[in-house]
mmCIF file of C-alpha atoms in Angstrom:
data_model
loop_
_atom_site.group_PDB
_atom_site.id
_atom_site.type_symbol
_atom_site.label_atom_id
_atom_site.label_comp_id
_atom_site.label_asym_id
_atom_site.label_seq_id
_atom_site.Cartn_x
_atom_site.Cartn_y
_atom_site.Cartn_z
ATOM 1 C CA MET K 1 0.000 0.000 0.000
ATOM 2 C CA LYS K 2 1.376 3.358 -1.001
ATOM 3 C CA LEU K 3 -0.282 6.445 0.348
ATOM 4 C CA GLY K 4 0.382 9.916 -0.968
ATOM 5 C CA LEU K 5 -0.541 12.645 -3.429
ATOM 6 C CA LYS K 6 1.474 15.639 -4.499
ATOM 7 C CA ARG K 7 0.020 19.136 -4.164
ATOM 8 C CA ASN K 8 -3.011 19.596 -6.449
ATOM 9 C CA GLU K 9 -2.629 16.061 -7.851
ATOM 10 C CA VAL K 10 -5.824 14.090 -8.417
ATOM 11 C CA ARG K 11 -5.425 10.339 -8.799
ATOM 12 C CA LEU K 12 -7.729 7.479 -7.836
ATOM 13 C CA VAL K 13 -6.659 3.983 -6.859
ATOM 14 C CA ALA K 14 -8.596 0.808 -6.080
ATOM 15 C CA TYR K 15 -9.612 0.145 -2.485
ATOM 16 C CA ALA K 16 -6.882 -1.475 -0.379
ATOM 17 C CA ASP K 17 -7.555 -3.465 2.813
ATOM 18 C CA GLU K 18 -4.317 -2.017 4.204
ATOM 19 C CA TRP K 19 -6.038 1.372 4.546
ATOM 20 C CA HIS K 20 -8.064 0.063 7.462
ATOM 21 C CA ASN K 21 -4.932 -1.373 9.088
ATOM 22 C CA GLU K 22 -3.140 1.948 8.652
ATOM 23 C CA PHE K 23 -6.068 3.763 10.256
ATOM 24 C CA VAL K 24 -5.994 1.376 13.235
ATOM 25 C CA ASN K 25 -2.253 2.031 13.682
ATOM 26 C CA VAL K 26 -2.600 5.805 13.388
ATOM 27 C CA LYS K 27 -5.581 5.806 15.757
ATOM 28 C CA GLN K 28 -3.573 3.934 18.374
ATOM 29 C CA ASN K 29 -0.688 6.387 17.980
ATOM 30 C CA ILE K 30 -3.107 9.300 18.433
ATOM 31 C CA LEU K 31 -4.572 7.690 21.548
ATOM 32 C CA ASN K 32 -1.062 7.201 22.937
ATOM 33 C CA SER K 33 0.084 10.755 22.120
ATOM 34 C CA THR K 34 -2.928 12.965 22.861
ATOM 35 C CA PRO K 35 -5.759 13.310 25.383
ATOM 36 C CA ILE K 36 -8.241 12.347 22.624
ATOM 37 C CA GLN K 37 -10.666 9.547 23.550
ATOM 38 C CA GLU K 38 -11.227 6.522 21.294
ATOM 39 C CA ARG K 39 -14.823 7.495 20.445
ATOM 40 C CA GLN K 40 -13.516 10.831 19.105
ATOM 41 C CA ILE K 41 -11.454 9.295 16.274
ATOM 42 C CA GLU K 42 -13.084 8.005 13.083
ATOM 43 C CA HIS K 43 -11.851 6.837 9.697
ATOM 44 C CA VAL K 44 -13.790 8.850 7.103
ATOM 45 C CA GLY K 45 -13.596 9.588 3.408
ATOM 46 C CA SER K 46 -13.377 7.128 0.549
ATOM 47 C CA THR K 47 -10.509 5.115 2.037
ATOM 48 C CA SER K 48 -12.934 4.058 4.793
ATOM 49 C CA ILE K 49 -15.443 2.583 2.318
ATOM 50 C CA LYS K 50 -14.680 -0.969 1.212
ATOM 51 C CA GLY K 51 -14.706 -1.264 -2.586
ATOM 52 C CA MET K 52 -14.519 2.500 -3.213
ATOM 53 C CA VAL K 53 -11.895 4.037 -5.466
ATOM 54 C CA ALA K 54 -10.118 6.776 -3.565
ATOM 55 C CA LYS K 55 -7.356 9.295 -3.604
ATOM 56 C CA PRO K 56 -4.559 7.495 -1.722
ATOM 57 C CA ILE K 57 -4.765 9.754 1.330
ATOM 58 C CA LEU K 58 -6.222 8.567 4.632
ATOM 59 C CA ASP K 59 -8.859 10.910 6.102
ATOM 60 C CA ILE K 60 -9.343 10.874 9.859
ATOM 61 C CA ALA K 61 -11.958 12.886 11.757
ATOM 62 C CA ILE K 62 -11.086 13.862 15.309
ATOM 63 C CA GLY K 63 -13.791 15.345 17.481
ATOM 64 C CA VAL K 64 -12.847 18.017 20.004
ATOM 65 C CA ASP K 65 -14.934 19.836 22.605
ATOM 66 C CA ASP K 66 -14.408 23.363 21.272
ATOM 67 C CA ILE K 67 -12.887 24.035 17.850
ATOM 68 C CA ASN K 68 -12.010 27.596 18.919
ATOM 69 C CA ASN K 69 -10.136 26.425 22.003
ATOM 70 C CA VAL K 70 -8.361 23.152 21.146
ATOM 71 C CA ASP K 71 -6.224 21.743 23.954
ATOM 72 C CA ARG K 72 -2.580 22.528 23.223
ATOM 73 C CA ALA K 73 -1.672 18.920 24.132
ATOM 74 C CA ILE K 74 -3.682 17.747 21.118
ATOM 75 C CA PHE K 75 -1.628 19.838 18.694
ATOM 76 C CA GLN K 76 1.623 18.860 20.424
ATOM 77 C CA GLY K 77 0.772 15.154 20.279
ATOM 78 C CA LEU K 78 -0.310 15.303 16.642
ATOM 79 C CA ASN K 79 2.787 17.294 15.740
ATOM 80 C CA HIS K 80 4.926 14.666 17.482
ATOM 81 C CA LEU K 81 3.286 12.076 15.178
ATOM 82 C CA GLY K 82 4.209 14.150 12.116
ATOM 83 C CA PHE K 83 0.910 15.972 11.554
ATOM 84 C CA LEU K 84 1.233 19.640 10.640
ATOM 85 C CA ARG K 85 -1.523 22.223 10.677
ATOM 86 C CA LEU K 86 -2.383 23.459 7.191
ATOM 87 C CA ARG K 87 -3.373 26.989 6.253
ATOM 88 C CA VAL K 88 -6.654 25.688 4.861
ATOM 89 C CA GLN K 89 -9.498 27.946 6.008
ATOM 90 C CA ARG K 90 -12.743 26.046 6.603
ATOM 91 C CA PRO K 91 -15.518 27.107 8.935
ATOM 92 C CA ASN K 92 -15.540 25.069 12.167
ATOM 93 C CA GLU K 93 -12.702 22.795 11.028
ATOM 94 C CA ILE K 94 -8.935 22.648 11.409
ATOM 95 C CA VAL K 95 -7.031 20.535 8.881
ATOM 96 C CA LEU K 96 -3.692 18.853 9.538
ATOM 97 C CA ALA K 97 -1.657 16.674 7.202
ATOM 98 C CA LYS K 98 1.157 14.178 7.336
ATOM 99 C CA PHE K 99 3.751 14.173 4.566
ATOM 100 C CA THR K 100 6.084 11.567 3.088
ATOM 101 C CA ASP K 101 9.179 13.611 3.902
ATOM 102 C CA GLY K 102 10.616 17.003 4.802
ATOM 103 C CA THR K 103 9.935 18.482 1.364
ATOM 104 C CA TYR K 104 6.231 18.648 2.292
ATOM 105 C CA GLU K 105 5.329 17.923 -1.320
ATOM 106 C CA GLU K 106 3.356 14.706 -0.850
ATOM 107 C CA LYS K 107 0.549 14.276 1.707
ATOM 108 C CA THR K 108 -0.375 10.816 3.005
ATOM 109 C CA HIS K 109 -2.914 11.539 5.774
ATOM 110 C CA TYR K 110 -5.393 14.272 6.652
ATOM 111 C CA ILE K 111 -6.839 14.975 10.057
ATOM 112 C CA HIS K 112 -10.069 16.948 10.184
ATOM 113 C CA LEU K 113 -10.444 18.472 13.660
ATOM 114 C CA VAL K 114 -14.108 19.307 14.204
ATOM 115 C CA GLU K 115 -16.364 19.631 17.201
ATOM 116 C CA TYR K 116 -17.376 16.210 18.432
ATOM 117 C CA ASP K 117 -20.964 15.276 17.610
ATOM 118 C CA ASN K 118 -21.707 18.569 15.843
ATOM 119 C CA GLU K 119 -23.022 19.010 12.290
ATOM 120 C CA ILE K 120 -19.724 18.403 10.466
ATOM 121 C CA TRP K 121 -18.905 15.350 12.612
ATOM 122 C CA LYS K 122 -22.351 13.863 12.059
ATOM 123 C CA ASN K 123 -22.216 14.533 8.302
ATOM 124 C CA LEU K 124 -18.808 12.886 7.898
ATOM 125 C CA ILE K 125 -19.895 9.755 9.774
ATOM 126 C CA PHE K 126 -23.315 9.620 8.088
ATOM 127 C CA PHE K 127 -21.814 9.948 4.592
ATOM 128 C CA ARG K 128 -19.376 7.105 5.246
ATOM 129 C CA ASP K 129 -21.999 4.847 6.798
ATOM 130 C CA TYR K 130 -24.575 5.624 4.109
ATOM 131 C CA LEU K 131 -22.199 4.651 1.306
ATOM 132 C CA ILE K 132 -21.086 1.519 3.159
ATOM 133 C CA SER K 133 -24.690 0.363 3.507
ATOM 134 C CA ASN K 134 -26.080 1.532 0.145
ATOM 135 C CA ASP K 135 -24.671 -0.296 -2.887
ATOM 136 C CA ALA K 136 -26.404 1.949 -5.441
ATOM 137 C CA ALA K 137 -25.173 5.199 -3.847
ATOM 138 C CA ARG K 138 -21.658 3.783 -3.476
ATOM 139 C CA GLU K 139 -21.576 2.812 -7.154
ATOM 140 C CA GLN K 140 -22.973 6.198 -8.194
ATOM 141 C CA TYR K 141 -20.305 8.033 -6.183
ATOM 142 C CA LYS K 142 -17.577 5.788 -7.573
ATOM 143 C CA ASN K 143 -18.747 6.436 -11.146
ATOM 144 C CA LEU K 144 -18.988 10.187 -10.531
ATOM 145 C CA LYS K 145 -15.359 10.269 -9.436
ATOM 146 C CA ILE K 146 -14.082 8.085 -12.288
ATOM 147 C CA GLU K 147 -16.057 9.948 -14.969
ATOM 148 C CA TYR K 148 -14.714 13.281 -13.748
ATOM 149 C CA LEU K 149 -11.119 12.093 -14.033
ATOM 150 C CA ASN K 150 -11.748 10.563 -17.460
ATOM 151 C CA GLN K 151 -13.201 13.824 -18.794
ATOM 152 C CA ASN K 152 -11.187 16.490 -16.974
ATOM 153 C CA ASN K 153 -7.673 17.365 -15.980
ATOM 154 C CA GLY K 154 -8.459 19.920 -13.273
ATOM 155 C CA GLY K 155 -6.875 20.064 -9.876
ATOM 156 C CA ILE K 156 -8.160 19.097 -6.472
ATOM 157 C CA LYS K 157 -10.517 22.091 -6.129
ATOM 158 C CA GLU K 158 -12.331 21.258 -9.378
ATOM 159 C CA TYR K 159 -12.478 17.568 -8.427
ATOM 160 C CA THR K 160 -13.983 18.397 -5.025
ATOM 161 C CA ASP K 161 -16.420 20.932 -6.506
ATOM 162 C CA ASN K 162 -17.621 18.250 -8.951
ATOM 163 C CA LYS K 163 -18.556 15.944 -6.043
ATOM 164 C CA GLU K 164 -20.166 18.663 -3.902
ATOM 165 C CA LYS K 165 -23.792 18.262 -5.059
ATOM 166 C CA PHE K 166 -23.710 14.483 -4.568
ATOM 167 C CA VAL K 167 -22.196 14.819 -1.097
ATOM 168 C CA ARG K 168 -24.709 17.490 -0.025
ATOM 169 C CA ASN K 169 -27.596 15.312 -1.248
ATOM 170 C CA ILE K 170 -26.377 12.489 0.999
ATOM 171 C CA TYR K 171 -26.047 14.888 3.954
ATOM 172 C CA GLU K 172 -29.684 15.932 3.404
ATOM 173 C CA LYS K 173 -30.803 12.328 3.943
ATOM 174 C CA ARG K 174 -29.571 12.580 7.553
ATOM 175 C CA LYS K 175 -32.110 15.283 8.424
#
């Protein structure tokens, strides 16, 4: 299993069972290095959905009590594990990434710090669980991603924008 994408690169690979194993290892390291509780760490994104094509980057959601006042020990522990805070500006979310090396050119993991059990947390978990349990939706999402790459050569922003309507429609099913 090789994880990693260069900046603005969009590439999909077939699902790999090793992604789950990597998540389990990273989760244990987070538990050992931060005050985060086990229930506050979830594998999300396409690498968490068996059979889904995905960008080879592991997405992990970590729930915190207050996104505007994150315990310093959390950042220190994550930094110790190689996760660096990105300058990405998203409402109610802090994004960190792990890189292959000191050039910081290729990301292998993302951490999405959000408030535990709030709207973003619930949407991330619901989306994952919905696609795991719904074969038709999973296939539709897979095809949407593949078709985009076959017809376009845009970067990550365009790729994400292309999926936005589908993702929002799934979120709406939670309400």
